[in-house]
XYZ file of C-alpha atoms in Angstrom:
736
model
C -36.706 -64.507 23.893
C -35.141 -64.690 20.449
C -36.185 -63.271 17.115
C -37.693 -66.606 16.135
C -39.916 -66.470 19.224
C -41.187 -63.036 18.156
C -42.040 -64.326 14.713
C -43.788 -67.389 16.092
C -45.835 -65.442 18.640
C -46.679 -62.812 16.031
C -47.858 -65.565 13.686
C -50.105 -67.151 16.321
C -51.445 -63.736 17.322
C -53.747 -63.619 14.264
C -55.071 -66.168 11.855
C -54.632 -66.145 8.083
C -58.344 -65.459 7.570
C -58.556 -62.521 9.940
C -58.977 -59.053 8.444
C -56.150 -56.502 8.654
C -58.066 -54.490 11.245
C -58.764 -57.498 13.458
C -55.219 -58.786 13.005
C -53.778 -55.454 14.010
C -56.036 -55.262 17.077
C -55.183 -58.826 18.058
C -51.488 -58.134 17.785
C -51.394 -54.828 19.633
C -53.975 -55.724 22.284
C -56.791 -53.628 23.709
C -56.327 -50.064 25.048
C -56.906 -51.305 28.609
C -53.844 -53.569 28.547
C -50.772 -52.519 30.483
C -47.946 -51.268 28.284
C -44.410 -52.501 28.762
C -41.288 -50.853 27.379
C -39.621 -53.354 25.033
C -37.256 -50.960 23.301
C -34.119 -52.596 24.652
C -35.452 -56.018 23.711
C -36.094 -54.998 20.099
C -32.698 -53.351 19.814
C -31.119 -56.600 20.989
C -33.270 -58.627 18.588
C -32.087 -56.598 15.592
C -28.652 -58.157 15.965
C -30.118 -61.333 14.462
C -31.483 -59.486 11.385
C -29.672 -59.533 8.090
C -29.384 -56.417 5.947
C -32.771 -55.598 4.394
C -34.875 -57.647 6.818
C -37.754 -56.094 8.770
C -39.971 -57.227 11.652
C -43.576 -56.345 10.835
C -47.135 -57.492 11.379
C -48.969 -59.318 8.615
C -50.907 -56.278 7.330
C -47.786 -54.101 6.939
C -47.165 -53.663 3.204
C -44.991 -51.687 0.805
C -47.382 -48.723 0.840
C -46.998 -48.471 4.617
C -43.242 -48.641 4.274
C -43.207 -45.820 1.703
C -45.586 -43.678 3.779
C -43.980 -44.112 7.169
C -42.205 -41.344 9.046
C -39.554 -41.377 11.700
C -41.169 -40.646 15.045
C -39.767 -37.789 17.119
C -38.109 -36.303 14.036
C -39.133 -32.612 14.120
C -39.002 -32.409 10.321
C -41.225 -35.438 9.773
C -43.351 -36.095 12.851
C -46.301 -33.701 12.635
C -47.607 -34.838 16.008
C -44.473 -33.894 17.876
C -44.737 -30.991 20.308
C -42.891 -27.857 19.298
C -40.461 -26.549 21.926
C -41.541 -23.191 23.408
C -38.392 -21.487 22.145
C -39.360 -22.365 18.546
C -42.884 -21.020 18.885
C -41.643 -17.638 20.050
C -44.245 -15.055 20.987
C -47.018 -16.463 18.809
C -50.558 -15.639 19.868
C -52.484 -18.794 20.885
C -56.030 -19.364 19.673
C -57.226 -19.048 23.244
C -55.750 -15.549 23.464
C -57.658 -14.024 20.519
C -60.265 -12.394 22.780
C -57.637 -10.383 24.625
C -56.002 -8.831 21.547
C -56.194 -5.133 20.773
C -54.949 -3.598 17.541
C -53.531 -0.435 16.117
C -54.281 0.689 12.572
C -50.783 -0.379 11.522
C -51.384 -3.855 13.015
C -54.593 -4.318 11.054
C -52.995 -3.117 7.827
C -50.147 -5.584 8.380
C -52.540 -8.470 9.069
C -54.668 -7.644 6.014
C -51.644 -7.391 3.724
C -50.218 -10.668 4.999
C -53.589 -12.373 4.524
C -53.614 -11.171 0.906
C -50.120 -12.595 0.398
C -51.187 -15.942 1.864
C -54.389 -15.973 -0.194
C -52.390 -15.434 -3.394
C -50.014 -18.220 -2.348
C -52.961 -20.564 -1.745
C -54.461 -19.867 -5.183
C -51.029 -20.565 -6.672
C -51.227 -24.188 -5.551
C -50.475 -24.572 -1.842
C -52.436 -25.965 1.079
C -54.917 -23.900 3.062
C -53.198 -25.125 6.207
C -49.880 -23.679 5.035
C -51.301 -20.358 3.876
C -54.477 -18.672 5.079
C -54.967 -20.789 8.171
C -51.565 -19.977 9.574
C -53.353 -16.802 10.726
C -54.586 -17.435 14.259
C -57.685 -15.237 13.844
C -59.150 -17.380 11.063
C -59.573 -20.270 13.495
C -61.928 -18.331 15.802
C -63.108 -15.251 13.854
C -66.097 -14.728 16.156
C -63.706 -14.076 19.057
C -61.958 -11.157 17.317
C -62.954 -8.016 19.223
C -62.098 -5.500 16.514
C -65.173 -5.224 14.286
C -63.184 -4.055 11.253
C -60.732 -6.957 11.345
C -63.531 -9.415 12.074
C -65.531 -8.193 9.054
C -62.467 -8.418 6.816
C -61.709 -11.957 7.995
C -65.248 -13.125 7.297
C -65.219 -11.708 3.761
C -61.775 -13.248 3.201
C -63.172 -16.633 4.234
C -66.193 -16.145 1.981
C -63.840 -15.216 -0.868
C -61.816 -18.383 -0.302
C -65.024 -20.424 -0.308
C -66.163 -18.791 -3.559
C -62.750 -19.205 -5.211
C -62.702 -22.878 -4.235
C -66.172 -23.433 -5.735
C -65.344 -21.622 -8.986
C -62.111 -23.540 -9.501
C -63.880 -26.825 -8.861
C -66.680 -25.822 -11.236
C -64.197 -24.992 -13.980
C -62.564 -28.455 -13.831
C -59.388 -27.209 -15.499
C -57.166 -27.334 -12.402
C -54.503 -30.005 -12.229
C -52.608 -31.144 -9.178
C -49.829 -28.611 -9.737
C -52.346 -25.757 -10.090
C -54.546 -26.024 -7.041
C -55.081 -28.241 -3.993
C -58.810 -28.796 -3.688
C -58.747 -30.341 -0.199
C -59.822 -27.669 2.312
C -59.022 -30.059 5.199
C -62.421 -29.406 6.793
C -61.500 -25.864 7.691
C -64.479 -23.589 8.135
C -64.775 -21.041 5.339
C -67.690 -19.267 7.011
C -70.230 -21.393 5.166
C -72.776 -20.704 7.927
C -72.703 -16.975 7.143
C -74.577 -15.653 4.131
C -72.968 -13.418 1.549
C -75.281 -10.570 2.527
C -74.297 -10.801 6.214
C -70.563 -10.821 5.454
C -70.699 -7.890 3.036
C -73.035 -5.931 5.316
C -70.582 -6.173 8.230
C -67.756 -4.946 6.011
C -69.894 -2.137 4.605
C -70.670 -1.021 8.139
C -66.938 -0.886 8.920
C -66.363 1.093 5.718
C -69.065 3.580 6.663
C -67.544 4.040 10.108
C -64.110 4.747 8.641
C -65.617 7.056 6.009
C -67.389 8.999 8.760
C -64.107 9.311 10.671
C -62.406 10.529 7.516
C -65.070 13.164 6.900
C -64.732 14.281 10.517
C -60.965 14.666 10.145
C -61.469 16.722 7.005
C -63.963 18.941 8.774
C -66.886 17.806 6.628
C -68.723 15.810 9.279
C -68.580 17.411 12.709
C -71.879 15.936 13.851
C -72.038 13.260 16.525
C -71.098 9.734 15.549
C -74.087 7.576 14.593
C -72.117 4.419 13.815
C -70.451 2.084 16.335
C -66.862 3.057 17.047
C -63.991 0.791 16.000
C -61.486 0.114 18.770
C -58.248 1.085 17.096
C -55.299 3.423 17.723
C -53.547 5.571 15.145
C -50.082 7.138 15.011
C -50.378 10.698 16.197
C -51.019 13.144 13.380
C -51.420 10.438 10.694
C -55.007 9.348 11.260
C -56.137 10.365 7.770
C -53.373 8.431 6.004
C -54.135 5.229 7.895
C -57.900 5.541 7.503
C -57.518 5.985 3.738
C -55.224 2.929 3.603
C -57.735 0.837 5.575
C -60.612 2.019 3.390
C -58.698 1.029 0.246
C -58.157 -2.490 1.600
C -61.771 -2.974 2.696
C -63.128 -1.648 -0.586
C -60.768 -3.795 -2.631
C -61.778 -6.920 -0.720
C -65.474 -6.210 -1.173
C -65.064 -5.315 -4.863
C -62.914 -8.390 -5.545
C -65.467 -10.688 -3.949
C -68.334 -9.002 -5.810
C -66.479 -9.325 -9.122
C -66.015 -13.075 -8.773
C -69.573 -13.522 -7.487
C -70.981 -11.559 -10.442
C -69.030 -13.646 -12.959
C -70.222 -16.771 -11.163
C -73.795 -15.559 -11.696
C -72.937 -14.646 -15.324
C -73.712 -10.995 -14.686
C -70.852 -9.480 -16.696
C -72.115 -5.847 -16.665
C -72.148 -5.827 -12.851
C -68.778 -7.617 -12.802
C -67.263 -4.863 -14.958
C -68.400 -2.195 -12.487
C -66.967 -4.078 -9.495
C -63.803 -4.778 -11.462
C -63.212 -1.099 -12.176
C -63.651 -0.333 -8.466
C -61.258 -3.133 -7.471
C -58.616 -1.919 -9.947
C -58.787 1.570 -8.467
C -58.452 0.325 -4.902
C -55.589 -2.117 -5.543
C -53.535 0.828 -6.832
C -54.150 2.639 -3.534
C -53.201 -0.494 -1.608
C -49.957 -0.737 -3.574
C -49.047 2.823 -2.657
C -49.574 2.241 1.080
C -47.771 -1.061 1.636
C -45.177 0.714 3.771
C -47.736 1.535 6.483
C -47.904 -1.969 7.930
C -45.769 -3.235 10.797
C -44.434 -6.636 11.795
C -47.384 -8.907 12.673
C -45.551 -12.226 12.723
C -47.023 -13.036 16.147
C -50.461 -13.340 14.502
C -49.221 -16.018 12.047
C -47.929 -19.383 13.169
C -46.805 -22.048 10.695
C -46.941 -24.624 13.508
C -50.614 -23.930 14.158
C -51.770 -26.361 11.451
C -48.765 -28.646 11.570
C -50.794 -31.773 12.280
C -52.709 -31.355 9.013
C -49.551 -31.839 6.971
C -47.944 -35.240 6.619
C -45.079 -34.652 6.614
C -44.909 -30.909 7.297
C -43.271 -29.172 4.360
C -42.145 -25.547 4.578
C -43.152 -23.253 1.724
C -42.042 -19.840 0.517
C -45.034 -17.534 0.750
C -45.440 -14.585 -1.592
C -44.293 -11.240 -0.349
C -46.795 -8.430 -0.032
C -45.449 -6.734 -3.144
C -45.740 -9.988 -5.097
C -49.285 -10.457 -3.814
C -50.336 -7.042 -5.088
C -48.856 -7.892 -8.495
C -50.706 -11.211 -8.387
C -54.057 -9.505 -7.831
C -53.279 -6.882 -10.471
C -52.646 -9.639 -13.019
C -55.805 -11.450 -11.926
C -57.886 -8.303 -12.379
C -56.372 -7.775 -15.823
C -57.334 -11.284 -16.878
C -60.829 -10.932 -15.431
C -61.208 -7.714 -17.408
C -60.449 -9.688 -20.568
C -63.050 -12.268 -19.546
C -65.672 -9.549 -19.200
C -65.227 -8.612 -22.880
C -66.181 -12.057 -24.161
C -69.862 -11.140 -24.442
C -68.976 -9.331 -27.689
C -67.585 -12.461 -29.381
C -69.755 -13.485 -32.313
C -67.435 -15.568 -34.528
C -65.509 -18.752 -33.872
C -62.312 -17.331 -35.360
C -62.486 -14.373 -32.957
C -63.093 -16.743 -30.067
C -59.989 -18.792 -30.895
C -57.899 -15.623 -31.208
C -59.105 -14.471 -27.805
C -58.374 -17.812 -26.145
C -54.874 -17.923 -27.649
C -54.207 -14.369 -26.452
C -55.581 -15.167 -22.986
C -53.522 -18.346 -22.589
C -50.240 -16.753 -23.735
C -50.084 -14.664 -20.569
C -50.127 -17.820 -18.373
C -53.040 -16.733 -16.139
C -53.525 -18.377 -12.753
C -55.982 -21.184 -12.162
C -58.729 -18.873 -10.875
C -58.637 -16.723 -14.022
C -58.602 -19.781 -16.273
C -61.528 -21.349 -14.426
C -63.591 -18.149 -14.646
C -62.771 -17.861 -18.333
C -63.860 -21.416 -19.043
C -67.132 -21.227 -17.119
C -67.929 -17.877 -18.740
C -67.278 -18.883 -22.351
C -68.509 -22.476 -22.346
C -71.753 -22.806 -20.476
C -74.483 -25.389 -21.093
C -73.181 -26.159 -24.580
C -73.401 -22.498 -25.572
C -70.781 -19.834 -26.076
C -71.352 -17.272 -23.367
C -74.609 -19.042 -22.548
C -76.165 -17.460 -25.650
C -75.126 -19.025 -28.946
C -75.154 -22.830 -29.335
C -71.676 -24.151 -29.985
C -72.990 -26.042 -33.003
C -73.827 -22.726 -34.667
C -70.306 -21.517 -33.966
C -68.903 -24.600 -35.694
C -71.231 -24.190 -38.670
C -70.374 -20.506 -39.064
C -66.673 -21.312 -38.773
C -66.903 -23.827 -41.635
C -68.859 -21.359 -43.776
C -66.414 -18.517 -43.068
C -63.412 -20.674 -43.930
C -64.728 -22.413 -47.059
C -67.664 -20.173 -48.188
C -69.677 -23.346 -48.698
C -73.451 -23.333 -49.123
C -73.882 -26.982 -48.195
C -75.804 -26.044 -45.036
C -78.437 -24.309 -47.177
C -79.272 -27.505 -49.012
C -82.856 -28.775 -48.817
C -81.850 -32.318 -49.676
C -82.682 -34.661 -46.804
C -79.572 -36.806 -47.186
C -77.287 -33.779 -47.349
C -78.910 -32.269 -44.266
C -78.476 -35.519 -42.372
C -74.775 -35.723 -43.309
C -74.206 -32.139 -42.186
C -76.007 -32.738 -38.902
C -73.955 -35.853 -38.200
C -70.698 -34.043 -38.883
C -71.660 -31.015 -36.791
C -72.445 -33.262 -33.838
C -68.981 -34.851 -33.925
C -67.166 -31.633 -34.782
C -68.810 -29.815 -31.882
C -67.248 -32.269 -29.445
C -63.818 -31.767 -31.018
C -64.119 -27.977 -31.003
C -65.208 -28.106 -27.358
C -61.995 -30.000 -26.590
C -60.026 -27.423 -28.582
C -61.559 -24.499 -26.695
C -61.027 -26.281 -23.383
C -57.353 -26.799 -24.267
C -56.589 -23.110 -23.708
C -58.037 -23.212 -20.191
C -55.218 -25.459 -18.941
C -51.740 -24.357 -17.931
C -49.088 -24.307 -20.642
C -47.356 -27.632 -19.824
C -50.738 -29.378 -19.750
C -51.652 -27.698 -23.032
C -48.597 -29.253 -24.634
C -49.563 -32.707 -23.428
C -53.253 -32.366 -24.268
C -52.531 -30.883 -27.702
C -50.862 -34.155 -28.701
C -53.957 -36.118 -27.673
C -56.245 -33.640 -29.395
C -54.383 -34.116 -32.692
C -55.524 -37.744 -32.710
C -59.103 -36.601 -32.161
C -58.908 -34.293 -35.167
C -57.261 -37.070 -37.176
C -60.336 -39.222 -36.586
C -62.608 -36.279 -37.375
C -60.763 -35.691 -40.645
C -61.428 -39.239 -41.778
C -65.134 -38.740 -41.157
C -65.039 -35.367 -42.914
C -63.351 -36.829 -46.004
C -66.013 -39.542 -46.275
C -68.804 -36.955 -46.071
C -67.062 -34.654 -48.575
C -66.868 -37.477 -51.111
C -70.628 -37.943 -50.857
C -71.293 -34.227 -51.121
C -68.802 -33.429 -53.867
C -71.140 -34.310 -56.740
C -73.872 -32.069 -55.322
C -71.735 -28.922 -54.998
C -71.872 -26.756 -58.137
C -69.390 -23.995 -58.933
C -70.446 -20.483 -57.994
C -71.779 -18.334 -60.842
C -69.904 -15.351 -59.472
C -66.500 -17.022 -59.330
C -66.936 -19.567 -62.098
C -64.139 -19.612 -64.667
C -64.369 -20.380 -68.389
C -62.461 -23.637 -67.984
C -63.985 -26.605 -66.159
C -62.610 -27.021 -62.651
C -59.935 -29.585 -61.955
C -61.347 -32.478 -59.860
C -58.304 -32.126 -57.604
C -59.469 -28.585 -56.816
C -62.844 -29.768 -55.497
C -63.922 -27.851 -52.390
C -63.990 -30.595 -49.726
C -65.302 -28.039 -47.185
C -65.446 -30.263 -44.120
C -62.071 -31.977 -44.498
C -60.416 -28.656 -45.467
C -61.728 -27.051 -42.294
C -60.627 -29.972 -40.093
C -57.206 -30.162 -41.748
C -56.697 -26.456 -41.132
C -57.302 -26.882 -37.395
C -55.152 -30.010 -37.239
C -52.208 -28.198 -38.825
C -52.634 -25.331 -36.364
C -52.629 -27.835 -33.504
C -49.422 -29.447 -34.740
C -47.612 -26.111 -35.012
C -48.970 -25.064 -31.609
C -47.641 -28.322 -30.142
C -44.110 -27.792 -31.487
C -43.986 -24.050 -30.771
C -45.047 -24.651 -27.164
C -41.893 -26.719 -26.806
C -39.881 -23.531 -27.268
C -41.943 -21.653 -24.716
C -41.510 -24.492 -22.228
C -37.806 -24.937 -23.066
C -38.195 -28.632 -23.887
C -35.602 -28.950 -26.630
C -31.937 -29.836 -26.254
C -29.375 -27.841 -28.295
C -29.011 -30.573 -30.915
C -32.815 -30.882 -31.313
C -33.405 -27.341 -32.532
C -32.458 -28.181 -36.103
C -34.898 -31.095 -36.141
C -37.756 -29.012 -34.733
C -37.044 -26.132 -37.118
C -37.065 -28.635 -39.988
C -40.543 -29.839 -38.982
C -41.945 -26.375 -38.349
C -40.802 -25.110 -41.753
C -42.493 -28.129 -43.321
C -45.717 -27.598 -41.374
C -45.923 -23.923 -42.281
C -45.252 -24.812 -45.929
C -48.077 -27.369 -45.894
C -50.339 -24.871 -44.168
C -49.511 -22.203 -46.763
C -50.361 -24.588 -49.589
C -53.596 -25.586 -47.880
C -54.673 -21.973 -47.366
C -53.889 -21.158 -50.994
C -55.933 -24.125 -52.143
C -58.795 -23.106 -49.860
C -58.681 -19.561 -51.233
C -58.855 -20.863 -54.807
C -61.695 -23.258 -53.943
C -63.659 -20.404 -52.370
C -63.438 -18.454 -55.602
C -64.465 -21.398 -57.771
C -67.059 -23.046 -55.535
C -67.991 -20.374 -52.990
C -71.641 -19.445 -52.678
C -72.432 -16.005 -54.163
C -75.152 -15.619 -51.534
C -72.612 -15.529 -48.717
C -71.100 -12.289 -47.511
C -67.524 -13.530 -47.717
C -65.599 -10.273 -48.054
C -64.685 -10.182 -44.341
C -63.690 -13.870 -44.273
C -61.667 -13.367 -47.481
C -59.667 -10.664 -45.736
C -59.146 -12.869 -42.671
C -58.024 -15.788 -44.820
C -55.582 -13.594 -46.741
C -54.161 -12.216 -43.489
C -53.723 -15.711 -42.084
C -52.091 -16.829 -45.347
C -49.548 -14.007 -45.251
C -48.788 -14.667 -41.576
C -48.187 -18.335 -42.340
C -45.932 -17.465 -45.285
C -43.877 -15.186 -43.028
C -43.450 -17.997 -40.491
C -42.437 -20.410 -43.234
C -39.753 -18.041 -44.531
C -38.526 -17.406 -40.998
C -38.120 -21.083 -40.144
C -36.642 -21.881 -43.552
C -34.000 -19.243 -42.938
C -33.333 -20.716 -39.501
C -32.938 -24.151 -41.075
C -30.396 -22.928 -43.619
C -28.409 -21.217 -40.881
C -28.576 -24.159 -38.441
C -27.626 -26.522 -41.255
C -24.391 -24.595 -41.828
C -23.763 -24.407 -38.082
C -24.112 -28.164 -37.722
C -21.768 -28.792 -40.650
C -19.084 -26.679 -38.949
C -19.589 -28.328 -35.555
C -21.137 -25.261 -33.946
C -24.053 -27.381 -32.721
C -22.338 -30.650 -31.715
C -24.278 -33.781 -30.918
C -24.020 -35.477 -27.513
C -21.446 -38.266 -27.667
C -22.210 -41.831 -26.706
C -19.619 -41.580 -23.931
C -21.470 -38.694 -22.292
C -24.793 -40.474 -22.649
C -23.470 -43.731 -21.135
C -23.184 -45.224 -24.590
C -26.909 -45.145 -25.317
C -27.362 -41.979 -27.387
C -28.671 -42.591 -30.865
C -29.870 -39.610 -32.873
C -32.269 -41.615 -35.008
C -34.013 -43.071 -31.955
C -34.173 -39.641 -30.356
C -35.594 -38.184 -33.597
C -38.345 -40.811 -33.811
C -39.207 -40.369 -30.152
C -39.450 -36.566 -30.393
C -41.766 -36.711 -33.427
C -43.641 -39.919 -32.691
C -46.893 -37.930 -32.790
C -46.512 -37.497 -36.563
C -45.930 -41.195 -37.188
C -49.566 -42.228 -36.677
C -51.104 -39.472 -38.819
C -52.375 -40.028 -42.352
C -51.543 -36.413 -43.164
C -49.343 -34.475 -43.299
C -46.755 -36.935 -44.535
C -44.182 -37.847 -41.927
C -40.633 -36.523 -42.306
C -38.279 -39.476 -41.939
C -34.876 -39.368 -40.336
C -33.249 -40.411 -43.601
C -34.910 -37.482 -45.346
C -33.684 -35.189 -42.586
C -30.088 -36.346 -43.111
C -30.406 -35.849 -46.873
C -31.477 -32.254 -46.299
C -28.285 -31.695 -44.308
C -25.972 -32.818 -47.094
C -23.754 -30.344 -48.987
C -22.891 -31.005 -52.619
C -20.168 -28.393 -52.965
C -17.915 -26.384 -50.702
C -19.367 -23.080 -51.853
C -22.878 -24.238 -50.881
C -22.199 -22.966 -47.360
C -22.223 -19.402 -48.649
C -25.305 -20.176 -50.745
C -27.214 -21.438 -47.709
C -26.302 -18.398 -45.655
C -27.343 -16.116 -48.517
C -30.673 -17.942 -48.813
C -31.169 -17.643 -45.059
C -30.657 -13.888 -45.146
C -33.068 -13.576 -48.087
C -35.710 -15.539 -46.190
C -35.354 -13.385 -43.081
C -35.649 -10.259 -45.223
C -38.706 -11.642 -47.000
C -40.370 -12.587 -43.727
C -39.665 -9.138 -42.331
C -41.213 -7.438 -45.395
C -44.409 -9.480 -45.037
C -44.678 -8.815 -41.308
C -44.095 -5.085 -41.766
C -46.955 -4.936 -44.289
C -49.197 -6.815 -41.870
C -48.223 -4.434 -39.066
C -49.055 -1.435 -41.249
C -52.466 -2.940 -42.063
C -53.093 -3.658 -38.378
C -52.342 -0.065 -37.425
C -54.627 1.187 -40.187
C -57.413 -1.110 -38.993
C -57.195 0.145 -35.392
C -59.920 2.739 -34.836
C -60.286 3.480 -31.099
C -63.391 5.587 -31.636
C -65.342 2.695 -33.165
C -63.519 -0.392 -31.926
C -64.929 -2.538 -29.121
C -62.776 -3.252 -26.033
C -62.306 -6.820 -27.235
C -61.400 -5.729 -30.763
C -58.952 -3.175 -29.403
C -57.306 -5.795 -27.163
C -56.994 -8.315 -30.004
C -55.575 -5.712 -32.372
C -53.055 -4.523 -29.755
C -51.987 -8.119 -29.116
C -51.694 -8.731 -32.871
C -49.507 -5.653 -33.304
C -47.219 -6.714 -30.456
C -46.943 -10.181 -31.986
C -45.912 -8.679 -35.328
C -43.427 -6.305 -33.676
C -41.818 -9.243 -31.865
C -41.555 -11.134 -35.164
C -39.797 -8.167 -36.768
C -37.245 -8.157 -33.943
C -36.709 -11.898 -34.444
C -36.113 -11.387 -38.172
C -33.619 -8.573 -37.568
C -31.733 -10.499 -34.898
C -31.510 -13.626 -37.071
C -30.261 -11.568 -40.018
C -27.453 -10.233 -37.836
C -26.658 -13.784 -36.687
C -26.359 -14.878 -40.347
C -23.894 -12.097 -41.060
C -21.828 -13.062 -38.010
C -21.863 -16.711 -39.019
C -20.895 -15.883 -42.599
C -17.809 -14.087 -41.376
C -16.734 -16.893 -39.043
C -17.338 -20.074 -41.065
C -14.430 -19.360 -43.384
C -11.975 -19.434 -40.477
C -12.824 -23.004 -39.402
C -10.298 -25.665 -40.364
C -11.969 -28.378 -38.276
C -14.998 -28.611 -35.976
C -14.419 -27.126 -32.507
C -13.757 -29.685 -29.794
C -15.922 -27.944 -27.187
C -19.225 -29.621 -26.530
C -20.861 -26.300 -25.737
C -22.745 -25.044 -28.808
C -21.320 -21.936 -30.440
C -24.683 -21.223 -32.084
C -27.561 -21.181 -29.620
C -31.297 -20.698 -30.034
C -33.236 -18.740 -27.449
C -36.653 -17.130 -27.306
C -35.594 -13.725 -26.050
C -37.755 -11.662 -28.414
C -40.689 -14.022 -28.926
C -41.967 -16.699 -26.573
C -42.286 -19.381 -29.249
C -40.046 -18.285 -32.135
C -36.323 -18.976 -31.647
C -33.619 -16.417 -32.240
C -30.126 -17.566 -33.179
C -27.150 -16.028 -31.438
C -23.477 -16.774 -31.916
C -20.938 -17.056 -29.100
C -17.992 -17.066 -31.502
């Protein structure tokens, strides 16, 4: 039989109108048919195939070809039996009933389960993490009551974590794998039953501990736990086991309380969990090797193809839970948030620490619930108060029907945009960068609506009696409260988008000058906008509004923006000189396969700005004009200006830091206020270090530029920009 015969018989085996399932069944025959080995025949038939040809049935497509695996390949074939020598001394599921444990064994199993749980939350499969533990497959067969109780609460915790992450809807594919592969997470057991069994084990251990200390010599009233201890160290191991049980129960209760929006109870459980995790950390050395209880081949068939992973170590797992508890503690302070500006500061602070997906999901479901902030204050009121605080407008107090209708329409649209803005901080940092670009377009559309409403309202807004000047106001200084507020948030989004690029290390060496050029421009525009808003508040602000606090906040934000503008302007002057002297060389066309074009790269990097009505786009031609030098001595002038800007930025930041320290009053400050102030002070301290380091880099560059006769031939930049002192603000360093 030749290859043509195979094709002909395969063609007649199924009709063109038959479905893929029927065609496949017709080709392969029924299960009762006798099977015949045709391997040799197919090997012989392949001699008639040309390169790239394939024998396949009609329903075999490209997707099947991309998804196929090589059978009998141990790295790819999940259904292949594992040789006994590779399995080692692993405990089979059928042997769970016969296992006995020492205290060190249980501590080792518990610690390894915590490491696998942390690995699972970090974005790996359940089959590769928790369910590599043999006891999780048949927890009812575990004879040791303590270990059985811990396993059940661990499963309940995994079930609760899975539900909370799914409820938050901020997890992307790189954050968390939602498929639990039909593994049982003890759904049939109630929370009360699981916690009661663990509490009983805790009470038994506590009674044993009291007996060892001579405080409970009476007869045992609780069931005994079958477990052996190293001679003379019973107390140490009992205390270590108690710490692990109590941490597990407190951790579960904390998440459950936040899920029920009971923050006071969550804070109590959180404090208990923080105490116990410290005790766990100090007793990690008590565990022994328990590798026989964990088998990566146990769930091999649920992975296609099986892919090995690097699980967290026990020390890393403890650090993971410590960080999670710290973030949950921040979440529990959100009940004190009353203003939109404070809420945005908190979210920015929370997101900067790159919390895991569980913390971000809990934060999102706690803050934004049923269209209300914290389930209490409608988000529309937050938006209204934010506009009033920023512009001091009294437009919302108007009794005019048309004005009220315009305000209501704008608030409805703005609430959706602010919801998207608040949600932005619940995603991981790379996703924030991508979503921030999309959100800019949303605020661009909102600004157009705001400008149209402001034009209708402008004639109805009268200058404030308190701030009214003797001269009539300039029409260009009209308040425009809605569009001013939207423009402020859009500018902040644009700067956040570009600054995140530094945190994520997205920029090539030759792109730094372009990004610095745009950031200096954005901070300059933002400074001008804040100054205009401040002046409009004084001319048009309502005297009935208590605006002293918002005036102080606006002035603080204005000074911070001015400091950033000076900092990036100094960086631009310095990078401009470095580029002129070839210290930041461009990639050559030869290295880029002849396709590198700086103008195309420039337009691609800043394509987001091209579709915006404001701020005005910075063209590539304008960028080149800013790099030109009119005279030879202008190099020294630029370096002098750079050093002046760094000094000016440092002076502003030092004043802000002094004010922040004066404003910190631990005896009257709330936990949230204290956390925000501490974060603000650290931010300012990091900025001071950036200013000092850049000033030193200017001095180094000033001493070296005079020695250059021609640009260096090395393609490695002699002036580099890194974020070693601040996550999002670059620091220049010279390798000369």
